[in-house]
mmCIF file of N, CA and C in Angstrom:
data_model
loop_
_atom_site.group_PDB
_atom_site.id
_atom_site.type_symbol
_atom_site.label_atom_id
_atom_site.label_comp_id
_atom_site.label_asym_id
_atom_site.label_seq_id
_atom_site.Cartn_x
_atom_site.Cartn_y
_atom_site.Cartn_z
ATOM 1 N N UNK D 1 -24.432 3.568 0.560
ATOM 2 C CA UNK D 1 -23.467 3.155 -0.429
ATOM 3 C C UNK D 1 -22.549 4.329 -0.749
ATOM 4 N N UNK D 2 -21.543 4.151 -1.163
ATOM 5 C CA UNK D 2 -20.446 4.940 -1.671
ATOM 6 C C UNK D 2 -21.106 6.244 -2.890
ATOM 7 N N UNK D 3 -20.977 6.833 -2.698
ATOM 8 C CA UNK D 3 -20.774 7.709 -3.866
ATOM 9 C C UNK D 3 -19.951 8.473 -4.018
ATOM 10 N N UNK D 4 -19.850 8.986 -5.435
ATOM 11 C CA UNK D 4 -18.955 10.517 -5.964
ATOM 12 C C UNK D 4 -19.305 11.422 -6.240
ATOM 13 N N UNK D 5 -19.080 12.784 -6.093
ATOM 14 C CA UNK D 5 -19.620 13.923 -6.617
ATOM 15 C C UNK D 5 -18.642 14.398 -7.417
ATOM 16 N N UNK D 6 -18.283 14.869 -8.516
ATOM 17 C CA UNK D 6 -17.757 15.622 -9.195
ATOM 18 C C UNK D 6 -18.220 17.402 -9.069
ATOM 19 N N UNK D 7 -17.333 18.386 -8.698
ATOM 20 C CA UNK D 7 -17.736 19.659 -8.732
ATOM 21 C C UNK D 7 -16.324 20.420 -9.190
ATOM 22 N N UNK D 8 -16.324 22.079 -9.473
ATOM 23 C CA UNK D 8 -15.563 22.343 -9.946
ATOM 24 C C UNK D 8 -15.655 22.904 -11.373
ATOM 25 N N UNK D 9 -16.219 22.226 -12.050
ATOM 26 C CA UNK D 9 -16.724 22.931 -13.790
ATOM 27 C C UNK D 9 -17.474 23.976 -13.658
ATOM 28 N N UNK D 10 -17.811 24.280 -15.199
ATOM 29 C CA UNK D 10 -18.194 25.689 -15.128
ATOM 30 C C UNK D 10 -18.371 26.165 -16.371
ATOM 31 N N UNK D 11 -18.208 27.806 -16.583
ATOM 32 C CA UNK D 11 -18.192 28.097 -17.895
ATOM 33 C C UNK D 11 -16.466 28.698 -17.749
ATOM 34 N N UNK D 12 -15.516 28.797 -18.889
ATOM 35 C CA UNK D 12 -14.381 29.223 -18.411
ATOM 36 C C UNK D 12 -13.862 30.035 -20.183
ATOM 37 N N UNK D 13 -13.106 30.475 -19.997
ATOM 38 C CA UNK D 13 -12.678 31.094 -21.294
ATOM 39 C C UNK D 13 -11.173 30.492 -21.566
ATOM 40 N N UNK D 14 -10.694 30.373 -22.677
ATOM 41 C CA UNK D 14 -9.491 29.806 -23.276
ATOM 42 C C UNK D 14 -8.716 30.291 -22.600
ATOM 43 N N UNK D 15 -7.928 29.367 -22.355
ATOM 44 C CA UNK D 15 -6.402 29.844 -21.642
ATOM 45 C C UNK D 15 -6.111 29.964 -20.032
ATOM 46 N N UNK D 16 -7.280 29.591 -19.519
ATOM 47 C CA UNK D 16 -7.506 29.573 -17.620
ATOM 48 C C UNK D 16 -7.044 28.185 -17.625
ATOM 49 N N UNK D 17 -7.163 28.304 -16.367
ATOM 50 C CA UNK D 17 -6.932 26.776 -15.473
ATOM 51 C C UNK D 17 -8.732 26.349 -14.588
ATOM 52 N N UNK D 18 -8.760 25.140 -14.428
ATOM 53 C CA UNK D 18 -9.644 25.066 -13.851
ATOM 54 C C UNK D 18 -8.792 23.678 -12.985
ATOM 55 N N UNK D 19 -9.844 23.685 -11.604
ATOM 56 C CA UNK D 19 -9.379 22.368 -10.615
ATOM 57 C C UNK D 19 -10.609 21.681 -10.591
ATOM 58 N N UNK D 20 -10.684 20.891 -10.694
ATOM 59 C CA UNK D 20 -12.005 19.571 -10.754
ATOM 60 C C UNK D 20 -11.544 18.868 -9.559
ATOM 61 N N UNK D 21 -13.067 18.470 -8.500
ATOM 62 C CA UNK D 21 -12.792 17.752 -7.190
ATOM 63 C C UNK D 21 -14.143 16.666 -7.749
ATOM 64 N N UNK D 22 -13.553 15.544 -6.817
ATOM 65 C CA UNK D 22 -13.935 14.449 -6.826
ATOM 66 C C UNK D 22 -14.236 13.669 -5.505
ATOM 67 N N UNK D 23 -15.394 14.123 -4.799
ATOM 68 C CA UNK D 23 -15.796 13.901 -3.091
ATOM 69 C C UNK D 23 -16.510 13.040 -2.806
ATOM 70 N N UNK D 24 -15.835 11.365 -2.442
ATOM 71 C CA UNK D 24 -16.539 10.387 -2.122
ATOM 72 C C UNK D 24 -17.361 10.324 -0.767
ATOM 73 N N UNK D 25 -18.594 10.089 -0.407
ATOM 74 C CA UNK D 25 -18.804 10.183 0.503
ATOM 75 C C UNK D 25 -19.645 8.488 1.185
ATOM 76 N N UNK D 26 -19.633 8.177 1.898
ATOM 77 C CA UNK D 26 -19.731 7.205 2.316
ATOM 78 C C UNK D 26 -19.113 6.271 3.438
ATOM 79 N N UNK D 27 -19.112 4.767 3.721
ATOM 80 C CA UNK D 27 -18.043 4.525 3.801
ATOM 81 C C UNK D 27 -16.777 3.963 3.406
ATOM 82 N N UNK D 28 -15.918 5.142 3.742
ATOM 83 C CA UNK D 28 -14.606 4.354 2.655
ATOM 84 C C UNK D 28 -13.197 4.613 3.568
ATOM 85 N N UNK D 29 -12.587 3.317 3.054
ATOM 86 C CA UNK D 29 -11.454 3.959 4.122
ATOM 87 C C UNK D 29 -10.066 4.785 3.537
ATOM 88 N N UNK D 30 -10.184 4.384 1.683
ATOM 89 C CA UNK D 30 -9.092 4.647 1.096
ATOM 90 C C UNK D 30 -9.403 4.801 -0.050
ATOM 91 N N UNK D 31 -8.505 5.445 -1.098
ATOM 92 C CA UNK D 31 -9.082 5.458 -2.516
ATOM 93 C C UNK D 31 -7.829 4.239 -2.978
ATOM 94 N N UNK D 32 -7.756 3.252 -3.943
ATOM 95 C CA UNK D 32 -6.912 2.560 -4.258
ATOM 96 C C UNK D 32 -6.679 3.152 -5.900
ATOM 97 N N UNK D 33 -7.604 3.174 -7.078
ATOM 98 C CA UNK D 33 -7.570 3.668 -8.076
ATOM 99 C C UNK D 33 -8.313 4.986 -8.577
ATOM 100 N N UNK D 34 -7.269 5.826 -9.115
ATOM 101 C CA UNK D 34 -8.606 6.894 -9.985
ATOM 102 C C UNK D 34 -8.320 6.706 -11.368
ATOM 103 N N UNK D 35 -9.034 7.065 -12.278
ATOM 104 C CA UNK D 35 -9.197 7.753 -12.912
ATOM 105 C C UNK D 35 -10.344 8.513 -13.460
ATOM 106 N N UNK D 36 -10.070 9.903 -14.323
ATOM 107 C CA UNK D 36 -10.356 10.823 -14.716
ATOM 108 C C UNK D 36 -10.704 10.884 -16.218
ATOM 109 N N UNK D 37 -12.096 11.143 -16.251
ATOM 110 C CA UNK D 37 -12.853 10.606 -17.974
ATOM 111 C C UNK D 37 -13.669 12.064 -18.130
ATOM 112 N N UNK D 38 -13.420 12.103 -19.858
ATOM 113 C CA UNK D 38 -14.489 12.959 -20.389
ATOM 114 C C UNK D 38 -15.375 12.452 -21.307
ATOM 115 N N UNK D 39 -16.134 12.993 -21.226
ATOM 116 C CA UNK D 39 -16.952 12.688 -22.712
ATOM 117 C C UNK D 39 -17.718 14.356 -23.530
ATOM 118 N N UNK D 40 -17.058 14.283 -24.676
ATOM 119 C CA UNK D 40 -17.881 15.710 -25.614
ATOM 120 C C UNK D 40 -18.856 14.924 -26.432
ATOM 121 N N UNK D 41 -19.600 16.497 -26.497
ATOM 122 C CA UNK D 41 -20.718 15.792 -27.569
ATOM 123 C C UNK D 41 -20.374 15.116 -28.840
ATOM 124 N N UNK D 42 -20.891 14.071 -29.358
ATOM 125 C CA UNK D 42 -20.699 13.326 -30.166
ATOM 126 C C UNK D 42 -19.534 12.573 -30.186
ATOM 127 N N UNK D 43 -18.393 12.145 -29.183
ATOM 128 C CA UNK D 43 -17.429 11.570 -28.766
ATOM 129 C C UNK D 43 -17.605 10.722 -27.692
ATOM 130 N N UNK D 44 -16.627 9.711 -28.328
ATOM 131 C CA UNK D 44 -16.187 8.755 -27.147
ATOM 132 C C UNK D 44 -15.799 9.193 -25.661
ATOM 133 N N UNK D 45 -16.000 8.247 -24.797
ATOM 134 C CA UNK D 45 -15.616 8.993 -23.169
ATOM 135 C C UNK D 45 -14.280 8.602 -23.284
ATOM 136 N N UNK D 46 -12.941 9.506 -23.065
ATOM 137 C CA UNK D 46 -11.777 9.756 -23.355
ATOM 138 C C UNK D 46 -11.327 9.498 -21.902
ATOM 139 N N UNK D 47 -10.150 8.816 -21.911
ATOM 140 C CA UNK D 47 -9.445 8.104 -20.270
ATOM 141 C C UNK D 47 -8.401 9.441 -20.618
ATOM 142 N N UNK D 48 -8.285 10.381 -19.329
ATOM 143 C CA UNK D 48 -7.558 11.157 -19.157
ATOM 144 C C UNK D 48 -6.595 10.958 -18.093
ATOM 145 N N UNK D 49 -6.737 10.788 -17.492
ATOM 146 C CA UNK D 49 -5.649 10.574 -16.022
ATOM 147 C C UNK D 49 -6.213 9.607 -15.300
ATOM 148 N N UNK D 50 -4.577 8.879 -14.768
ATOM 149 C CA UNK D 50 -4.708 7.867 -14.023
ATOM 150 C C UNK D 50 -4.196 7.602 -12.560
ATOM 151 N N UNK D 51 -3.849 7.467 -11.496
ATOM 152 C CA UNK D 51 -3.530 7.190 -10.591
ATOM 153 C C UNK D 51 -3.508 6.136 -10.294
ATOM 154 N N UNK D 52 -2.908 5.481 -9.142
ATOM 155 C CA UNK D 52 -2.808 4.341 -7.841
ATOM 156 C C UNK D 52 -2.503 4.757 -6.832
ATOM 157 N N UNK D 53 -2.707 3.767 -5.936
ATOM 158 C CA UNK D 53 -2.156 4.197 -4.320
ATOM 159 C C UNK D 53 -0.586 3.902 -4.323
ATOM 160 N N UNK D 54 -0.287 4.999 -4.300
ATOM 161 C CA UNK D 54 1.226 4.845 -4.131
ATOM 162 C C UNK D 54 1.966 4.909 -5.545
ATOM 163 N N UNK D 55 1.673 4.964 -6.154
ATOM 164 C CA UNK D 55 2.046 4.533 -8.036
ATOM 165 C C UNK D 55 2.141 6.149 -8.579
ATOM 166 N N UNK D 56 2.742 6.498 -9.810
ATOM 167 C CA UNK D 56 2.533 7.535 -10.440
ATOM 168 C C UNK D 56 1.707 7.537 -11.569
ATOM 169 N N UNK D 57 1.383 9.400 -11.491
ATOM 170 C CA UNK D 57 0.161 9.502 -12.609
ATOM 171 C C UNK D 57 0.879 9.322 -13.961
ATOM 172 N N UNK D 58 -0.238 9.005 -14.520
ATOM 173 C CA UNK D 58 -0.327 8.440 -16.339
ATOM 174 C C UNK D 58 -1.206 9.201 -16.669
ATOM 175 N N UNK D 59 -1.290 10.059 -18.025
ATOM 176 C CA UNK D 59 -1.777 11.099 -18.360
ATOM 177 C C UNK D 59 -1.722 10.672 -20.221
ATOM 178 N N UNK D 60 -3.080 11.031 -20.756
ATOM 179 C CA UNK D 60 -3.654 11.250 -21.990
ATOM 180 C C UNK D 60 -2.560 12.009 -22.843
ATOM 181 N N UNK D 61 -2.329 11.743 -23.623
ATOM 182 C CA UNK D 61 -1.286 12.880 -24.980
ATOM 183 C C UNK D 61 -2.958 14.173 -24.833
ATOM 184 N N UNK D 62 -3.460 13.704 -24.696
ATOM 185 C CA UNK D 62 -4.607 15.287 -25.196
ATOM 186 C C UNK D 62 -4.264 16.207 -23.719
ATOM 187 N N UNK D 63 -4.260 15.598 -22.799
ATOM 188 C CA UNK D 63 -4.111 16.698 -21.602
ATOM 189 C C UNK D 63 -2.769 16.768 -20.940
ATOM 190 N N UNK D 64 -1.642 15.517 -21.693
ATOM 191 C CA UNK D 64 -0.283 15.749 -20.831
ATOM 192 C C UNK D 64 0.261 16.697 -20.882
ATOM 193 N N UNK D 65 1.147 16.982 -19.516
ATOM 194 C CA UNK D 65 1.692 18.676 -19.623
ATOM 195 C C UNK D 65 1.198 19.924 -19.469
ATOM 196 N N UNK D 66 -0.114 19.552 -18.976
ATOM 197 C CA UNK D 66 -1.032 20.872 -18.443
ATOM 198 C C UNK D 66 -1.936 20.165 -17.746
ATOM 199 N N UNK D 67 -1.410 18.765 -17.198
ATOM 200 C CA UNK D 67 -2.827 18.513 -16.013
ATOM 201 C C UNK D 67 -2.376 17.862 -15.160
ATOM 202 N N UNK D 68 -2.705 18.008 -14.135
ATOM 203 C CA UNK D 68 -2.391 17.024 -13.005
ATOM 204 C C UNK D 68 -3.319 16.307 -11.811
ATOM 205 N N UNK D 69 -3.394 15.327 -11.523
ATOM 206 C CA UNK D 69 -4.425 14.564 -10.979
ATOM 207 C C UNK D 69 -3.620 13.831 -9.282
ATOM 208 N N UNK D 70 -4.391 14.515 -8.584
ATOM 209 C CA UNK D 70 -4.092 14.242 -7.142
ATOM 210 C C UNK D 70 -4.779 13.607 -6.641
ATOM 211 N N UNK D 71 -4.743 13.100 -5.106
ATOM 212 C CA UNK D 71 -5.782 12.807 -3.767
ATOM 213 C C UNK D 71 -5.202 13.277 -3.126
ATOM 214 N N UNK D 72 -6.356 13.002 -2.008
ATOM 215 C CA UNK D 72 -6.449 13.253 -0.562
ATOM 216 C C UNK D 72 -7.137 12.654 0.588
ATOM 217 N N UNK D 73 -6.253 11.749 0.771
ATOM 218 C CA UNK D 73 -7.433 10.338 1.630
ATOM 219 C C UNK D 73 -7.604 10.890 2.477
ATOM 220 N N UNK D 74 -6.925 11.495 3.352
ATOM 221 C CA UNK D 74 -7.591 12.174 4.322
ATOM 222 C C UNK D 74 -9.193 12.626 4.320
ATOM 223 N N UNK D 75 -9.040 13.451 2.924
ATOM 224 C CA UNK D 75 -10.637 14.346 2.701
ATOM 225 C C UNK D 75 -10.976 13.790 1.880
ATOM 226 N N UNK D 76 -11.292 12.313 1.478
ATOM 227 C CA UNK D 76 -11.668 11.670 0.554
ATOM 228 C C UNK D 76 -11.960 12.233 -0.742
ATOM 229 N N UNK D 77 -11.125 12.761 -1.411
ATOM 230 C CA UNK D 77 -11.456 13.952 -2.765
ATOM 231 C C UNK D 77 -10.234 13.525 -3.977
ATOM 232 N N UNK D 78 -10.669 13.487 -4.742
ATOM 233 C CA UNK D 78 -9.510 13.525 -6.009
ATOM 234 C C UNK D 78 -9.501 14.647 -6.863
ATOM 235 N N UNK D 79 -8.639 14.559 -7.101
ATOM 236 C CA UNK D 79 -8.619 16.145 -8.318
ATOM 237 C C UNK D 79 -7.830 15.933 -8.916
ATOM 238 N N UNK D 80 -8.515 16.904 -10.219
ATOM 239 C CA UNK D 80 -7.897 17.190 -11.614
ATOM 240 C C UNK D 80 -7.656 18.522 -11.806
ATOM 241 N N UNK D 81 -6.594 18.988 -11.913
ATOM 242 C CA UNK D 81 -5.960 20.724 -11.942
ATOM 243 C C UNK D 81 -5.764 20.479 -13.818
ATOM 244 N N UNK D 82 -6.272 21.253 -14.510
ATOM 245 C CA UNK D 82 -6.050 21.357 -16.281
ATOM 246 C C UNK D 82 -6.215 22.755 -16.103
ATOM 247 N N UNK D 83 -4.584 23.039 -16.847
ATOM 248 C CA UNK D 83 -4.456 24.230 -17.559
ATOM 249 C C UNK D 83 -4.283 24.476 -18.671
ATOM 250 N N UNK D 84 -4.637 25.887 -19.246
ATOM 251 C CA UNK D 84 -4.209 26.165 -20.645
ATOM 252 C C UNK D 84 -5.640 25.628 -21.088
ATOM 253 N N UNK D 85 -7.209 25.878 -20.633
ATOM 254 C CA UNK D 85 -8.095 25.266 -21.383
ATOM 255 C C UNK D 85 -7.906 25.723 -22.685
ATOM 256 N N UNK D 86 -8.658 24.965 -23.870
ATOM 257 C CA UNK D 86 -8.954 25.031 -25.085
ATOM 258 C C UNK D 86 -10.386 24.868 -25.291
ATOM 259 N N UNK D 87 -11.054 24.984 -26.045
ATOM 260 C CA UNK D 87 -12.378 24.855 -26.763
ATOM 261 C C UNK D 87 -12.651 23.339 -26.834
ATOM 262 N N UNK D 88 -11.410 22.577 -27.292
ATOM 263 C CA UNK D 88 -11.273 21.329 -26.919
ATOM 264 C C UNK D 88 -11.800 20.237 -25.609
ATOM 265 N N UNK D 89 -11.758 21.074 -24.920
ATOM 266 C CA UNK D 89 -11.772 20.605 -23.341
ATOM 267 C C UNK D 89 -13.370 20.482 -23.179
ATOM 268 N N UNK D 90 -13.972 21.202 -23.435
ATOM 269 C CA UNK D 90 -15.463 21.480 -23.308
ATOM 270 C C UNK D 90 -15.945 19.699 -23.313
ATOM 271 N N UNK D 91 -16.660 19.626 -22.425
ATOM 272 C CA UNK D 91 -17.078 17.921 -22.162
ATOM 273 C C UNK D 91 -17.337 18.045 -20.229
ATOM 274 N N UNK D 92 -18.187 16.992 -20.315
ATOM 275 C CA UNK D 92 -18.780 16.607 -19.328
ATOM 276 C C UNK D 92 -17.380 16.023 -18.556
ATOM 277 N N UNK D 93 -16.985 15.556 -17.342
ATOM 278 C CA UNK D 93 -15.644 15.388 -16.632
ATOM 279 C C UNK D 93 -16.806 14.660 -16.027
ATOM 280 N N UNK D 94 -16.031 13.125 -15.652
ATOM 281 C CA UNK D 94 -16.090 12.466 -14.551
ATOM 282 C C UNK D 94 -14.930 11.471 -13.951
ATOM 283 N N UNK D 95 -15.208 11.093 -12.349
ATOM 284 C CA UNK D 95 -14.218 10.808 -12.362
ATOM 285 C C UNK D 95 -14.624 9.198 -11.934
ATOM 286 N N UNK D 96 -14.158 8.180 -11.715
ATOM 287 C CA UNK D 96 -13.661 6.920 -11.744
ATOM 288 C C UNK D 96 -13.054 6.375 -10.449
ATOM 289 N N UNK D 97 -13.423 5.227 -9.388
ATOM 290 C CA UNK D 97 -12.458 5.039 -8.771
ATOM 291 C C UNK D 97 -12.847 3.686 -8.166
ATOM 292 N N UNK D 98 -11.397 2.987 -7.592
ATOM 293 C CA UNK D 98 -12.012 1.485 -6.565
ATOM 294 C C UNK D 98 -11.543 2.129 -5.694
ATOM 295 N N UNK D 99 -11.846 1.606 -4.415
ATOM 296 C CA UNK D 99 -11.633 1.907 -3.350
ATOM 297 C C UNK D 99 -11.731 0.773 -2.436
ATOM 298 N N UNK D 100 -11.127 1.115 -1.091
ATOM 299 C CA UNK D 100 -11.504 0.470 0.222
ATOM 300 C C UNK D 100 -12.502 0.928 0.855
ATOM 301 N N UNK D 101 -13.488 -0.002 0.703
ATOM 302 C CA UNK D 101 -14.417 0.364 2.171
ATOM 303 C C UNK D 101 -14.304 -0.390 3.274
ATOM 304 N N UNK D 102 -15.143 -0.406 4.139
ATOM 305 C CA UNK D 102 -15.460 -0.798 5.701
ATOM 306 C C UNK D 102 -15.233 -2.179 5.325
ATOM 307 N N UNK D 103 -16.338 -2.872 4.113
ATOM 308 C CA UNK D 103 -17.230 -4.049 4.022
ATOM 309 C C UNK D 103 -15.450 -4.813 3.009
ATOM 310 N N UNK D 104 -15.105 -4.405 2.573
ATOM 311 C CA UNK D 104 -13.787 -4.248 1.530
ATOM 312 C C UNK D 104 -13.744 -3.769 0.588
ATOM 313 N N UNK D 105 -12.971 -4.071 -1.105
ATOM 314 C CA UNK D 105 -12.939 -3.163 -1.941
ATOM 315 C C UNK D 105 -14.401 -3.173 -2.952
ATOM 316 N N UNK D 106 -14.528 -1.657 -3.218
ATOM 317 C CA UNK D 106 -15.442 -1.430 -4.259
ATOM 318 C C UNK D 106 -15.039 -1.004 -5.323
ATOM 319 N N UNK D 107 -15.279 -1.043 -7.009
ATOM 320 C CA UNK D 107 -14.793 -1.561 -7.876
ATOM 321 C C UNK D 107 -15.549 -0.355 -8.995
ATOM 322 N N UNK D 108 -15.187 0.453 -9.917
ATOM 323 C CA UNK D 108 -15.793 0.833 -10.721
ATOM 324 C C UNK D 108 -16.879 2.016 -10.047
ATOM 325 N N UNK D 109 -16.693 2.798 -9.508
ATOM 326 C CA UNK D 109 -17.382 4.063 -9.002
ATOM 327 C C UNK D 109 -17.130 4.627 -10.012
ATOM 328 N N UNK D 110 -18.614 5.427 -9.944
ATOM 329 C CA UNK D 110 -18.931 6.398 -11.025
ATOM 330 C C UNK D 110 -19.509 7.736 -10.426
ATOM 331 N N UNK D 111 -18.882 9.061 -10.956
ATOM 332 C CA UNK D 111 -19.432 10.418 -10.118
ATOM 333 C C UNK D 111 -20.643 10.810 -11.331
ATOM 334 N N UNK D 112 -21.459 11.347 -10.988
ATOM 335 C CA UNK D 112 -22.743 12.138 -12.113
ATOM 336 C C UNK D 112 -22.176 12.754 -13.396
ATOM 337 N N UNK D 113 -20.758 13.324 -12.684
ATOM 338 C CA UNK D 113 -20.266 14.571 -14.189
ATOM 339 C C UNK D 113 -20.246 15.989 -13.251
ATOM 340 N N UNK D 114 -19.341 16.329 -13.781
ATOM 341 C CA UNK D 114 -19.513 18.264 -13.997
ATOM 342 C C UNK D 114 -19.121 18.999 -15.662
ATOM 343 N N UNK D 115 -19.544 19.610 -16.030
ATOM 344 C CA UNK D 115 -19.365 20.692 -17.257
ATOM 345 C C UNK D 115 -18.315 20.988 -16.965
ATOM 346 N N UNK D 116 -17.392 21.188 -18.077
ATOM 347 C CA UNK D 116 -16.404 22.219 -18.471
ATOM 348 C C UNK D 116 -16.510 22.479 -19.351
ATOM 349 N N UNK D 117 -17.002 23.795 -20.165
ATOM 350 C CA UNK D 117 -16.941 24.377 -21.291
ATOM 351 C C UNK D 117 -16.550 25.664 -21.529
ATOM 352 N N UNK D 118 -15.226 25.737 -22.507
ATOM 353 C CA UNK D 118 -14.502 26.468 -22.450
ATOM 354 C C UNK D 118 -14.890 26.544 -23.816
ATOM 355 N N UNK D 119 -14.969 28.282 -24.043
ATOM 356 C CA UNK D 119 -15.313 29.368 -24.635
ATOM 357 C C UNK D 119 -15.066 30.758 -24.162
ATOM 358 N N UNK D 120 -15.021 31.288 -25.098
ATOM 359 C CA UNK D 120 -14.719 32.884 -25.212
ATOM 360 C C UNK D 120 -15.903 33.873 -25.724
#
């Protein structure tokens, strides 16, 4: 079956950039939707960035203007580039996606998470 890995987080200090990857592995032939979710402690899981195939990104007021969310069907990977962390940012990152497979589309993929917690 399809899966996602989320990697990329870490521990980071205010004011870096970090790139978050998103590596489906399975079979798939295409990514059709992403998006890009957090969740902090004691908070709701927050819709940060969005994509389509072919469509432009849609981006959160909390991360617009310092983030940007790509693919790469080729290397089946999505990413999230956020700069300018804040203390704010600190939350588990996952990412979201349908896709094309072999069999046809799959619907609602979910990656484990990676950390980002930003501190000084």
């Amino acid at each position: 079956q399809v899966q996602l890995v989320e990697s990329g987080g870490g521990l980071v200090q205010p004011g870096v950039s970090l790139s978050l990857s998103c590596a489906a592995s399975g079979s798939i032939l295409t990514f059709y939707a992403i998006g890009w979710y957090r969740q902090a402690p004691g908070k709701q899981r927050e819709l940060l960035a969005t994509i389509t195939n072919g469509g432009s990104p849609n981006y959160a007021d909390s991360v617009k203007g310092r983030s940007t969310i790509d693919t790469d069907n080729a290397k089946n990977t999505v990413y999230l580039r956020m700069n300018s962390l804040k203390p704010e940012d600190t939350a588990v990152y996952y990412c979201n996606v349908d896709l094309i497979g072999k069999d046809g589309p799959l619907y609602d993929i979910w990656g484990q998470g990676t950390q980002v917690t930003v501190s000084s």
